[in-house]
N, CA and C atoms as an extended XYZ file, in Angstrom:
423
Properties=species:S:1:pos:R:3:atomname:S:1:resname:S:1:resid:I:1 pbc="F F F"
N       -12.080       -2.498       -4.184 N   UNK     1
C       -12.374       -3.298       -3.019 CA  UNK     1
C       -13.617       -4.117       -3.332 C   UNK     1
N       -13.776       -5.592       -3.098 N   UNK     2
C       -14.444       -5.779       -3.591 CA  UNK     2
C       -15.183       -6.515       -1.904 C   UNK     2
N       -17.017       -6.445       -2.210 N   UNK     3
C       -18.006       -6.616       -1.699 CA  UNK     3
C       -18.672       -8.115       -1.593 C   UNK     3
N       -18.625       -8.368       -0.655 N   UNK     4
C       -19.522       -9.609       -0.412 CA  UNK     4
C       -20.883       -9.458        0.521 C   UNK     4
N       -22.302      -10.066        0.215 N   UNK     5
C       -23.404      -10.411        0.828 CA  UNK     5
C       -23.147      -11.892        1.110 C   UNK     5
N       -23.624      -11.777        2.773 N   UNK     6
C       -23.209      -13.494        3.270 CA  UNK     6
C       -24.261      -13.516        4.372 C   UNK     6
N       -24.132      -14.606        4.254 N   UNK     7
C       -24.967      -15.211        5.964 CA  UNK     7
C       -24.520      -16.682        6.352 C   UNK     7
N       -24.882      -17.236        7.456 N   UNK     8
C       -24.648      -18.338        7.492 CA  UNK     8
C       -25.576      -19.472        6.549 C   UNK     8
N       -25.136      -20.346        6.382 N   UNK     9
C       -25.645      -21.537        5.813 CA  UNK     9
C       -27.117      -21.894        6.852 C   UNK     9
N       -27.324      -21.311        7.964 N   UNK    10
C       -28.956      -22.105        8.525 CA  UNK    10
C       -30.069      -20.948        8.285 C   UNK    10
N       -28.755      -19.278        8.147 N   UNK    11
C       -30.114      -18.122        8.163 CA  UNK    11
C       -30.232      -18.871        6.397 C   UNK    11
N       -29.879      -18.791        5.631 N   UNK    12
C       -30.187      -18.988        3.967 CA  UNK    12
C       -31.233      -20.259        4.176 C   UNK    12
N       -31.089      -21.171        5.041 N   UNK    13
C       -32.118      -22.306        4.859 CA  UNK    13
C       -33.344      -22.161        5.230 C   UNK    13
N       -33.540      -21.036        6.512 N   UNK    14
C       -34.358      -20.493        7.292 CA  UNK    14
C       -35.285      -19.631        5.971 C   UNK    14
N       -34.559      -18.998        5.816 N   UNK    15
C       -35.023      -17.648        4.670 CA  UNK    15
C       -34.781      -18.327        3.626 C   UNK    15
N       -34.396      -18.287        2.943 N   UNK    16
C       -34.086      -18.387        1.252 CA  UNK    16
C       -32.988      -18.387        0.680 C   UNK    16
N       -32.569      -18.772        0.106 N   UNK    17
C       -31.103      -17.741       -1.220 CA  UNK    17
C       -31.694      -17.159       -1.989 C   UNK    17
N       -31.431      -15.748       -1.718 N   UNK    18
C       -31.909      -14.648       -3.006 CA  UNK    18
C       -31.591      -14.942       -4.221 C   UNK    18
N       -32.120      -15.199       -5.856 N   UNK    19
C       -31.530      -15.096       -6.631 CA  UNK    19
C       -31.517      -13.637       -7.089 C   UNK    19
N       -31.938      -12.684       -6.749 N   UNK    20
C       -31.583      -11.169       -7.525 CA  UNK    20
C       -31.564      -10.355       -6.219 C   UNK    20
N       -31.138       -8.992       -6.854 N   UNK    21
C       -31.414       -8.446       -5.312 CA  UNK    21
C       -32.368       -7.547       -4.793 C   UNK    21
N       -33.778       -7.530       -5.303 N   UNK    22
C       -34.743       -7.323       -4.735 CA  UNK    22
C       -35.411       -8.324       -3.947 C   UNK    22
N       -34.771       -9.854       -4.092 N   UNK    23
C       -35.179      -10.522       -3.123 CA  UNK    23
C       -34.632       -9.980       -1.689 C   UNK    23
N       -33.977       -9.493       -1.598 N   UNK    24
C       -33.458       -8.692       -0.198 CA  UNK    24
C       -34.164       -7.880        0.478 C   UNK    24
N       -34.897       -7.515       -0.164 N   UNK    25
C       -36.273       -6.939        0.206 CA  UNK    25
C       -36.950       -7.438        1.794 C   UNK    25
N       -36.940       -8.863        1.873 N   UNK    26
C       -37.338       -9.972        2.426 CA  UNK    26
C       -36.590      -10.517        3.711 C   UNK    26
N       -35.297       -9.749        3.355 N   UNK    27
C       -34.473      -10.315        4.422 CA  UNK    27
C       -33.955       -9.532        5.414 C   UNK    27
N       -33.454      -10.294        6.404 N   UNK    28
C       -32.652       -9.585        7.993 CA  UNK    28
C       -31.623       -8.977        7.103 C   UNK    28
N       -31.431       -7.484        7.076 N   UNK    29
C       -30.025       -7.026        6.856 CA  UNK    29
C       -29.602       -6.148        7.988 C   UNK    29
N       -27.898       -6.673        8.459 N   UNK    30
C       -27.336       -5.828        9.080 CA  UNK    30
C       -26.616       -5.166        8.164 C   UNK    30
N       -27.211       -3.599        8.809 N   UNK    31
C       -26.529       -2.634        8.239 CA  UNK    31
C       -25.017       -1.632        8.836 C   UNK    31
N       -24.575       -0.922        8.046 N   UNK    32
C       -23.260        0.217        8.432 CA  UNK    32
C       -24.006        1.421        8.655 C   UNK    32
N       -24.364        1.557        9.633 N   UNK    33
C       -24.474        2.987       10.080 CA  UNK    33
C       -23.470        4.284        9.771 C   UNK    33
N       -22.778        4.088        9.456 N   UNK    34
C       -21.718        5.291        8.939 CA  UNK    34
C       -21.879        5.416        7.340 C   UNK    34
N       -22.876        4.572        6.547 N   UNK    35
C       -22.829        4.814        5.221 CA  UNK    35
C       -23.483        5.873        5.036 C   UNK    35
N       -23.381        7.005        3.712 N   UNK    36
C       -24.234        8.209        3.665 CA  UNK    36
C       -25.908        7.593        3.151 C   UNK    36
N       -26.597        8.545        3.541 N   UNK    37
C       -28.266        8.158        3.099 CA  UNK    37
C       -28.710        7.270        3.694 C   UNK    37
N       -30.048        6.577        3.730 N   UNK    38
C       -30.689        5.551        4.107 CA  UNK    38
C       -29.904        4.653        4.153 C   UNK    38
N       -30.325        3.341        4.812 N   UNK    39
C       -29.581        2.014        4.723 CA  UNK    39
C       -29.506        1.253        3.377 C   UNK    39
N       -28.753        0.612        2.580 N   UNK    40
C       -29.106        0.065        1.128 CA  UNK    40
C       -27.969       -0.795        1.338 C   UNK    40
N       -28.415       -1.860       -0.058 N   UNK    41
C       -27.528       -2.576       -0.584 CA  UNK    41
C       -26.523       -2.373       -1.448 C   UNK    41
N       -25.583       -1.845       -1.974 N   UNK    42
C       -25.273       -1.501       -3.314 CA  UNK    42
C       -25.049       -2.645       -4.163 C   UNK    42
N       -25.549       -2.718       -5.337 N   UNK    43
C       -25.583       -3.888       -6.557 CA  UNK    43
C       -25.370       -3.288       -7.440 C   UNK    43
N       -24.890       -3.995       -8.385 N   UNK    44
C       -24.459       -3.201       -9.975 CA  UNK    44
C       -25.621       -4.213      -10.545 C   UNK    44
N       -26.645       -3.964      -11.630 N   UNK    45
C       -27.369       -4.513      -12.618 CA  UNK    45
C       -27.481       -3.856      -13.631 C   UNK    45
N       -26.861       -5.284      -14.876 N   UNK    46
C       -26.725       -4.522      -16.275 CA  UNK    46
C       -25.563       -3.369      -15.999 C   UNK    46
N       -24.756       -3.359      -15.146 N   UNK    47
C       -24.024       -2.803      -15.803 CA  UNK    47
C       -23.577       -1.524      -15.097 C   UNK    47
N       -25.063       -1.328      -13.871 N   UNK    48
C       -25.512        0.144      -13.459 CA  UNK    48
C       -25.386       -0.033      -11.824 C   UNK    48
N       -25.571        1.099      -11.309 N   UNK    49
C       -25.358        0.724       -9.452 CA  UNK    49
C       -26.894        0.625       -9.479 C   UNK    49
N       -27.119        0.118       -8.676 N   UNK    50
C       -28.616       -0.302       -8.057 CA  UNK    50
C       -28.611       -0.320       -6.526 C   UNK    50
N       -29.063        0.932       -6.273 N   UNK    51
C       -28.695        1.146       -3.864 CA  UNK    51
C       -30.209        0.323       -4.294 C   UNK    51
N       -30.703       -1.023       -3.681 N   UNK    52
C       -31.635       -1.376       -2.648 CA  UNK    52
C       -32.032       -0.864       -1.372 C   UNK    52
N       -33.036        0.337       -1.135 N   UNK    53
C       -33.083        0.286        0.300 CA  UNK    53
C       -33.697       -0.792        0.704 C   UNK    53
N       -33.322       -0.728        2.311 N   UNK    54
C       -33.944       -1.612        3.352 CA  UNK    54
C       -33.918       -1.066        3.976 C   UNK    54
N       -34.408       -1.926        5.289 N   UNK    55
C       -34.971       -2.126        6.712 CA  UNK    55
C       -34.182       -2.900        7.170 C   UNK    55
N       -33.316       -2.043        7.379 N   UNK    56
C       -32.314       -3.094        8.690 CA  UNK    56
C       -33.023       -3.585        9.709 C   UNK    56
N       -32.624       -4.791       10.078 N   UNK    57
C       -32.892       -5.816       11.270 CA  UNK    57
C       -31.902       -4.966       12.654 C   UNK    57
N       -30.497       -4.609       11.972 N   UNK    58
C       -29.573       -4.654       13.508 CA  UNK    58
C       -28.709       -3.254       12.614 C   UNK    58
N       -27.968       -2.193       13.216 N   UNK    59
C       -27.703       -0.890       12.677 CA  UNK    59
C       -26.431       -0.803       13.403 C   UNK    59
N       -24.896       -0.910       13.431 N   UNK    60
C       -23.454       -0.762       13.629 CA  UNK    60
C       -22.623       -0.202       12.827 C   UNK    60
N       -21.857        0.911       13.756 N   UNK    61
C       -20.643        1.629       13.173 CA  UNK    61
C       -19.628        0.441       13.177 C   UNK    61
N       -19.845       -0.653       13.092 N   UNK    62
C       -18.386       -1.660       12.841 CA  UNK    62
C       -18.778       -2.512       12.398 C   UNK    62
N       -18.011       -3.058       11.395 N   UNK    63
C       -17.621       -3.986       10.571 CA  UNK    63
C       -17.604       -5.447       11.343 C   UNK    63
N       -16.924       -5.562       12.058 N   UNK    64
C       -16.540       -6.079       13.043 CA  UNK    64
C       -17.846       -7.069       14.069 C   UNK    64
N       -18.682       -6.297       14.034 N   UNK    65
C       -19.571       -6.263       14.827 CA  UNK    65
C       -20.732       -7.354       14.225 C   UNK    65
N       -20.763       -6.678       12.713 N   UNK    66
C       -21.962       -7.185       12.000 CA  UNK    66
C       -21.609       -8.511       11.734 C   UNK    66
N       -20.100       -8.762       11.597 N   UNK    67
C       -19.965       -9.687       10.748 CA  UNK    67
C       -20.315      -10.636       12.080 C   UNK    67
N       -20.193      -10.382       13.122 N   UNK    68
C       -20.213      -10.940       14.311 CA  UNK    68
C       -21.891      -11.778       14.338 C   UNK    68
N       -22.727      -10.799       14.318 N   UNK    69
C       -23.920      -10.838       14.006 CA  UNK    69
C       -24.465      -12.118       13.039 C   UNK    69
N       -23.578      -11.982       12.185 N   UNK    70
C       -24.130      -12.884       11.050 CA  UNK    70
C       -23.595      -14.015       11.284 C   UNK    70
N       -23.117      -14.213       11.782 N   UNK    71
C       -22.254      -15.520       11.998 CA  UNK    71
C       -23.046      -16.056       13.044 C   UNK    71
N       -23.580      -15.073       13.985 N   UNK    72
C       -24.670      -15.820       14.901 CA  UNK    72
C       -25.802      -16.162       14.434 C   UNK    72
N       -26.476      -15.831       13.061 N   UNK    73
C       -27.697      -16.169       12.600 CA  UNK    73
C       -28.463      -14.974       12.335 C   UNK    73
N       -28.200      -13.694       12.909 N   UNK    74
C       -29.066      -12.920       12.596 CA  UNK    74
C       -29.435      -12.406       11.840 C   UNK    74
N       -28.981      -12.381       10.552 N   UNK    75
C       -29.204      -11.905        9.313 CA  UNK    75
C       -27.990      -11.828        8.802 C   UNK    75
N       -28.386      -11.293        7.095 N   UNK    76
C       -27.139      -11.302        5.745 CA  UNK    76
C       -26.179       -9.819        6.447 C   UNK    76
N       -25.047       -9.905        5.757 N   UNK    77
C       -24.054       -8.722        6.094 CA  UNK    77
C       -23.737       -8.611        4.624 C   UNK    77
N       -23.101       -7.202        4.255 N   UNK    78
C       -22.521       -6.853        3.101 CA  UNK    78
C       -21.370       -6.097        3.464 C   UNK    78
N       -20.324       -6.517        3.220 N   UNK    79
C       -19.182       -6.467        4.010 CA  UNK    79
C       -17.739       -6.156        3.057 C   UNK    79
N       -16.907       -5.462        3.209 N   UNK    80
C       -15.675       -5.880        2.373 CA  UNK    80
C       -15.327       -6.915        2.435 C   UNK    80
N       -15.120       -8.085        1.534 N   UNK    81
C       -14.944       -9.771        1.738 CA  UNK    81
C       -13.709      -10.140        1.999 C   UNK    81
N       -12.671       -9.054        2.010 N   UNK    82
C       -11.596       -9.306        2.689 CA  UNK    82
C       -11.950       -9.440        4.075 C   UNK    82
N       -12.639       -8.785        4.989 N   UNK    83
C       -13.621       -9.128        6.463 CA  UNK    83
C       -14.411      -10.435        7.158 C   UNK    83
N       -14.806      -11.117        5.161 N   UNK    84
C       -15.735      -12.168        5.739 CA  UNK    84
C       -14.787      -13.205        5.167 C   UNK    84
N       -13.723      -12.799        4.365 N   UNK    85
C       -12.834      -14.354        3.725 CA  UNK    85
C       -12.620      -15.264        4.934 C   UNK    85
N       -11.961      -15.218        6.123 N   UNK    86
C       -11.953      -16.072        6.768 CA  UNK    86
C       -12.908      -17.530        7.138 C   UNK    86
N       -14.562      -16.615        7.146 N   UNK    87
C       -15.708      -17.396        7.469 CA  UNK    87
C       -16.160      -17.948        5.961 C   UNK    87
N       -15.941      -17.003        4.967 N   UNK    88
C       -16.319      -17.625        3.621 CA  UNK    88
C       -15.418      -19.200        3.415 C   UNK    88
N       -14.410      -19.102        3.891 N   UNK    89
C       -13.136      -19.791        3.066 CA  UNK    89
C       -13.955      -21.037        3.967 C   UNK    89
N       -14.297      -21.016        5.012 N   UNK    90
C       -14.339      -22.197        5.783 CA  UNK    90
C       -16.117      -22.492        6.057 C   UNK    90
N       -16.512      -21.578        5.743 N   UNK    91
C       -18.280      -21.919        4.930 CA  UNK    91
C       -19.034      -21.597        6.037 C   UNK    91
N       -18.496      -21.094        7.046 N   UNK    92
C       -19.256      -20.379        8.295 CA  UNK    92
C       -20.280      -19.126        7.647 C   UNK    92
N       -19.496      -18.440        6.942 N   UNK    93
C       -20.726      -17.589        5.825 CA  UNK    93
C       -20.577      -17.976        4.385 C   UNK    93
N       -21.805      -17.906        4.163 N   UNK    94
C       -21.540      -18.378        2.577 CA  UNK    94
C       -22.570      -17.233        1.503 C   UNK    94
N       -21.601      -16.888        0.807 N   UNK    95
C       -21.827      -15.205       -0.329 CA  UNK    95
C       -22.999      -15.992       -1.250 C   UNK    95
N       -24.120      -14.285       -1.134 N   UNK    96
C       -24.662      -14.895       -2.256 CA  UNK    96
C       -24.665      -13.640       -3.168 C   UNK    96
N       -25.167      -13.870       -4.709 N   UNK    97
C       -25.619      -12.585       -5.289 CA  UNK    97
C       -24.423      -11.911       -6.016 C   UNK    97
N       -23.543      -13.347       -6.168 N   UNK    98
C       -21.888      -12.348       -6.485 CA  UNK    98
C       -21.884      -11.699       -7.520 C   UNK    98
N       -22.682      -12.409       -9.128 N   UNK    99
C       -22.469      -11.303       -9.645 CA  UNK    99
C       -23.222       -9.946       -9.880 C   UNK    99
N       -24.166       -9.671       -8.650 N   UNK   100
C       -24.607       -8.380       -8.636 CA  UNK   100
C       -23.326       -7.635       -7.723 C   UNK   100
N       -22.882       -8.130       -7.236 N   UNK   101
C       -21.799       -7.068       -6.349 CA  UNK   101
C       -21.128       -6.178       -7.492 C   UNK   101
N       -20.760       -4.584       -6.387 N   UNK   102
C       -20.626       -3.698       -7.621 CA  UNK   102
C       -19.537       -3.816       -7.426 C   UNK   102
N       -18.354       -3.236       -9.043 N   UNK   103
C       -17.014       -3.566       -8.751 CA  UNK   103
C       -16.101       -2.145       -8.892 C   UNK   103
N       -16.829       -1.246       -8.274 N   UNK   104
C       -15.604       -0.265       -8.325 CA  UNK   104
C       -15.701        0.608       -6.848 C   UNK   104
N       -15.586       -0.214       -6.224 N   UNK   105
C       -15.801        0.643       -4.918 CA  UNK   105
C       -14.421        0.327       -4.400 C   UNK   105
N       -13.973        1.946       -3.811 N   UNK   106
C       -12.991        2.005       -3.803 CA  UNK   106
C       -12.252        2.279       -2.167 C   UNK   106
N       -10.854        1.676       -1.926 N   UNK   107
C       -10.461        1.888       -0.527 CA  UNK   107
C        -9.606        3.167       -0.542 C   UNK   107
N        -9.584        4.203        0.154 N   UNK   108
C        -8.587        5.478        0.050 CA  UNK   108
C        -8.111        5.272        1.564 C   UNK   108
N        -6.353        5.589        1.306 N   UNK   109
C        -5.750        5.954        2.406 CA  UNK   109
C        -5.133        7.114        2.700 C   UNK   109
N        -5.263        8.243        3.053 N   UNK   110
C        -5.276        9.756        3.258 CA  UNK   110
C        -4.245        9.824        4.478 C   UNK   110
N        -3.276       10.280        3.855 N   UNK   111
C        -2.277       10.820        4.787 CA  UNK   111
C        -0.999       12.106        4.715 C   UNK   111
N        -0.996       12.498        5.749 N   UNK   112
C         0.491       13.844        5.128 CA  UNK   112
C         1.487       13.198        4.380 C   UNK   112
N         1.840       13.677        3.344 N   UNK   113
C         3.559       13.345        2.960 CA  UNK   113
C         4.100       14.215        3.222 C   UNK   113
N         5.102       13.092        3.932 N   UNK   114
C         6.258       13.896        4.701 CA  UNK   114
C         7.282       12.999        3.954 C   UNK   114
N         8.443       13.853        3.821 N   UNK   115
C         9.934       13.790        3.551 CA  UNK   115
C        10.174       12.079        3.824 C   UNK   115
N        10.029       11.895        5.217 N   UNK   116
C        10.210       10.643        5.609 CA  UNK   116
C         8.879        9.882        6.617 C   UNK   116
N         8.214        9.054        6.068 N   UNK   117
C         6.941        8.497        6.325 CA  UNK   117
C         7.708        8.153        7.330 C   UNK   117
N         6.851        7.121        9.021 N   UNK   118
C         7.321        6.198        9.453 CA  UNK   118
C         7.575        5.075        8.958 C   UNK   118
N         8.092        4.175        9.823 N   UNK   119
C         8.040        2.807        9.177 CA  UNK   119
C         6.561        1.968        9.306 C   UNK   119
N         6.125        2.331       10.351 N   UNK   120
C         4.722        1.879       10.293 CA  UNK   120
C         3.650        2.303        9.545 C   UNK   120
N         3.695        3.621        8.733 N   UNK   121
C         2.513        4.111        7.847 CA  UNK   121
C         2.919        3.344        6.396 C   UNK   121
N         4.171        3.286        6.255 N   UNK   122
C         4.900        2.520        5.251 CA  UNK   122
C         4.491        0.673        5.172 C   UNK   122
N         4.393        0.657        6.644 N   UNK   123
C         3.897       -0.728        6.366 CA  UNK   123
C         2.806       -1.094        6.052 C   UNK   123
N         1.601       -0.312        7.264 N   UNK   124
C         0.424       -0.149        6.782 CA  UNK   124
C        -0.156       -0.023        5.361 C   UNK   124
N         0.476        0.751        4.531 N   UNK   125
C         0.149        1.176        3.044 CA  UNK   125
C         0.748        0.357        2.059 C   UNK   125
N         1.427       -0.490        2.598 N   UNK   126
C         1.982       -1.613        1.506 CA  UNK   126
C         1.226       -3.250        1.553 C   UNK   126
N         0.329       -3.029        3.024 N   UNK   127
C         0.055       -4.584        3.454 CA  UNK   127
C        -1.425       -3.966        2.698 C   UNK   127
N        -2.379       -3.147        2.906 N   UNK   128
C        -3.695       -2.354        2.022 CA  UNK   128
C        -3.334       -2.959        1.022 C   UNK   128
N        -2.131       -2.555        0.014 N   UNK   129
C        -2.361       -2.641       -1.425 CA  UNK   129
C        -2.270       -4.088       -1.526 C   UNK   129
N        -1.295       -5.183       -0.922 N   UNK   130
C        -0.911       -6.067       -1.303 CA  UNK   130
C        -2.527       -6.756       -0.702 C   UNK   130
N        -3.432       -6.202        0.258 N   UNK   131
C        -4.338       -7.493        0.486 CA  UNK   131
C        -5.862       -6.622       -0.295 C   UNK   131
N        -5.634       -5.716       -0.748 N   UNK   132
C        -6.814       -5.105       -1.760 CA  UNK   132
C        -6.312       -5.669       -2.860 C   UNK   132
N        -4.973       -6.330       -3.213 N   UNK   133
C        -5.048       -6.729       -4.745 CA  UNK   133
C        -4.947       -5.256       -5.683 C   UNK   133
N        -4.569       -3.988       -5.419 N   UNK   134
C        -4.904       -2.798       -6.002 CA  UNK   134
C        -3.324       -2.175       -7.125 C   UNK   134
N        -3.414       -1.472       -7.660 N   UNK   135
C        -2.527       -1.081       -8.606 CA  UNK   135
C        -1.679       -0.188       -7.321 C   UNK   135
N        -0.425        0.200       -8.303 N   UNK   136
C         0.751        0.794       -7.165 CA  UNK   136
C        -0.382        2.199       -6.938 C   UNK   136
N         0.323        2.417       -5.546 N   UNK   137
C        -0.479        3.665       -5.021 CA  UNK   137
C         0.399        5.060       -5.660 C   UNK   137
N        -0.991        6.012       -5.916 N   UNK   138
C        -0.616        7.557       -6.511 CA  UNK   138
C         1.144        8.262       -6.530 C   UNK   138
N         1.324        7.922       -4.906 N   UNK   139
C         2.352        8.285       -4.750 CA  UNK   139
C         3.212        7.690       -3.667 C   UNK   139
N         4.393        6.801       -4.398 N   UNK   140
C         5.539        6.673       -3.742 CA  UNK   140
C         5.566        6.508       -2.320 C   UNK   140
N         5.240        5.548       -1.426 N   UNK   141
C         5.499        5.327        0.048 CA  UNK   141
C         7.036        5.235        0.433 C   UNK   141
């Protein structure tokens, strides 16, 4: 699954464009409250994960919410970019820092197998793989 840091085009003019990511240091981040540990960034440098903590500006159990946030100005989001493609594609947020984003973070979908799935868990688990871009799943839907 891959990760995007975004904001709008007036917070980056306001603030800056980070070129690394200790410039983040510096900035409004809305954070995921449901992540484990302190609030952070995750970055890969050289090769390696690099958690940035911060100081969140604004703190939400939804995705949803933040991205909401950022789109109003209030600070950067780090988001699954399947979440922010819409606003990326059309420059309402615009990613920075791409190639620190780390690249193995992963989406799991956890469910009973049963004999005969519904048709809706079946759908669900085929539209995941096809919009994660991901290899066939473990086992057989």
């Amino acid at each position: 699954m891959e990760l995007t840091l975004c904001a709008t085009p007036g917070y980056w003019a306001r603030r800056g464009i980070p070129q690394m990511p200790d410039d983040m240091r510096w900035h409004d981040v809305l954070t995921y409250s449901l992540s484990a540990g302190a609030p952070h960034i995750p970055f890969e440098v050289g090769g390696e994960p690099y958690n940035l903590p911060i100081c969140g500006r604004m703190d939400a159990n939804d995705s949803g919410t933040l991205v909401a946030a950022a789109l109003a100005g209030i600070g950067a989001v780090c988001v699954p970019a399947l979440l922010a493609r819409p606003y990326t594609e059309r420059g309402s947020l615009v990613p920075v820092l791409k190639e620190f984003m780390p690249s193995d973070i992963w989406l799991y979908a956890a469910y009973t197998q049963h004999r005969h799935n519904s048709a809706a868990l079946r759908a669900l688990l085929k539209l995941l793989e096809a919009r994660m871009g991901g290899s066939a799943l473990d086992h057989p839907i």
